[in-house]
């Protein structure tokens, strides 16, 4: 009896769905071993001052190189890492690697170069998160103000006291906080005045069509003005063409990031980019 009941409970699974969940299980067991097998790596993408094009900070972007799957992009495995909790150890690794990289760049260039790290909601809500951040900064010897944590509006949506408290704690420690993919979430704007954010990152979907769609241009202008009147800095994401840089300059967007300046680069390539960039700026 139990058997037939079990069978009917699964009767709505189609063969395709079973395949999907098997793929997922296989990916999960691979992801579990990714850290110890050293299959994860960070790419680095410059964030520049819009006016001068000079380097200001760098965003760390995670990649997973698996022998069976090739190069796996974060959109394909971060959700799985979140669901399974693997994002906690993975996130700590990312934070460590990113902070160490920033310390190295300071040694190479003699300049302060900020590092931006993406933090997913699950990671952020982990009780050990703020301490892990402080410990990593202290261990690496990186000034807190050089670390920017990027969160999305998804995190704000839960509207919890814990989230607000963690944001405040990190802010008091001098870490910078930014809202990633700004404009794509569903939250009310009121969180901007009550949470200690420093930066808004305008989502690339608005930036990409800024020269083609007057509505997108209006939205980008409005976001820049709103951010500035709230005392926030603005980064435009997904800048791919020179014309966009002129628009963003004219509208007073503080910082820009996108393929126009550089794609995300593996650390060796990024350090080469950094060296030639420093020569140009010197
Ligand atoms: P994000 O934080 O919004 O990162 C920006 C994404 O836009 C990156 O995709 C980047 O490669 C891409 N991008 C940069 N410039 C351009 C451009 O000019 N044009 C276009 N079309 N795209 C551009 P990526 O590396 O695939 O990362 C996707 C998302 O995965 C990130 O979006 C972030 O939400 C998440 N992610 C990446 N690394 C991490 C990580 O270490 N931890 C967590 N929790 N999430 C991460
Ligand atoms: Mg980001
Ligand atoms: Mg702050
Ligand atoms: Mg983004």
PDB file of N, CA, C and O and ligand atoms in Angstrom, residues 167 170-172 174-177 196-198, ligand 3:
ATOM      1  N   UNK A 167      23.743  44.957   8.353  1.00  0.00           N
ATOM      2  CA  UNK A 167      24.172  46.059   7.489  1.00  0.00           C
ATOM      3  C   UNK A 167      24.788  47.170   8.331  1.00  0.00           C
ATOM      4  O   UNK A 167      25.842  47.717   7.986  1.00  0.00           O
ATOM      5  N   UNK A 170      28.278  46.189   9.693  1.00  0.00           N
ATOM      6  CA  UNK A 170      29.329  46.267   8.670  1.00  0.00           C
ATOM      7  C   UNK A 170      29.649  47.721   8.351  1.00  0.00           C
ATOM      8  O   UNK A 170      30.805  48.100   8.179  1.00  0.00           O
ATOM      9  N   UNK A 171      28.615  48.538   8.309  1.00  0.00           N
ATOM     10  CA  UNK A 171      28.802  49.961   8.037  1.00  0.00           C
ATOM     11  C   UNK A 171      29.645  50.610   9.136  1.00  0.00           C
ATOM     12  O   UNK A 171      30.573  51.378   8.850  1.00  0.00           O
ATOM     13  N   UNK A 172      29.328  50.289  10.384  1.00  0.00           N
ATOM     14  CA  UNK A 172      30.100  50.861  11.492  1.00  0.00           C
ATOM     15  C   UNK A 172      31.562  50.430  11.440  1.00  0.00           C
ATOM     16  O   UNK A 172      32.448  51.177  11.849  1.00  0.00           O
ATOM     17  N   UNK A 174      33.169  50.198   8.850  1.00  0.00           N
ATOM     18  CA  UNK A 174      33.820  50.944   7.775  1.00  0.00           C
ATOM     19  C   UNK A 174      33.793  50.258   6.423  1.00  0.00           C
ATOM     20  O   UNK A 174      34.345  50.763   5.448  1.00  0.00           O
ATOM     21  N   UNK A 175      33.144  49.089   6.370  1.00  0.00           N
ATOM     22  CA  UNK A 175      33.002  48.389   5.090  1.00  0.00           C
ATOM     23  C   UNK A 175      31.965  49.125   4.245  1.00  0.00           C
ATOM     24  O   UNK A 175      30.999  49.672   4.780  1.00  0.00           O
ATOM     25  N   UNK A 176      32.171  49.173   2.930  1.00  0.00           N
ATOM     26  CA  UNK A 176      31.187  49.820   2.062  1.00  0.00           C
ATOM     27  C   UNK A 176      30.126  48.833   1.603  1.00  0.00           C
ATOM     28  O   UNK A 176      30.400  47.651   1.451  1.00  0.00           O
ATOM     29  N   UNK A 177      28.937  49.358   1.373  1.00  0.00           N
ATOM     30  CA  UNK A 177      27.814  48.500   1.003  1.00  0.00           C
ATOM     31  C   UNK A 177      27.158  49.030  -0.256  1.00  0.00           C
ATOM     32  O   UNK A 177      26.881  50.229  -0.348  1.00  0.00           O
ATOM     33  N   UNK A 196      22.261  51.668   5.580  1.00  0.00           N
ATOM     34  CA  UNK A 196      23.489  52.450   5.367  1.00  0.00           C
ATOM     35  C   UNK A 196      24.233  52.136   4.063  1.00  0.00           C
ATOM     36  O   UNK A 196      25.424  51.863   4.080  1.00  0.00           O
ATOM     37  N   UNK A 197      23.551  52.157   2.927  1.00  0.00           N
ATOM     38  CA  UNK A 197      24.247  51.891   1.676  1.00  0.00           C
ATOM     39  C   UNK A 197      25.101  53.079   1.249  1.00  0.00           C
ATOM     40  O   UNK A 197      24.784  54.227   1.570  1.00  0.00           O
ATOM     41  N   UNK A 198      26.178  52.783   0.533  1.00  0.00           N
ATOM     42  CA  UNK A 198      27.074  53.811   0.021  1.00  0.00           C
ATOM     43  C   UNK A 198      26.904  54.011  -1.479  1.00  0.00           C
ATOM     44  O   UNK A 198      27.177  55.080  -1.998  1.00  0.00           O
TER      45      UNK A 198
HETATM   46 MG1  LIG B   3      28.900  53.303   4.974  1.00  0.00          MG
END
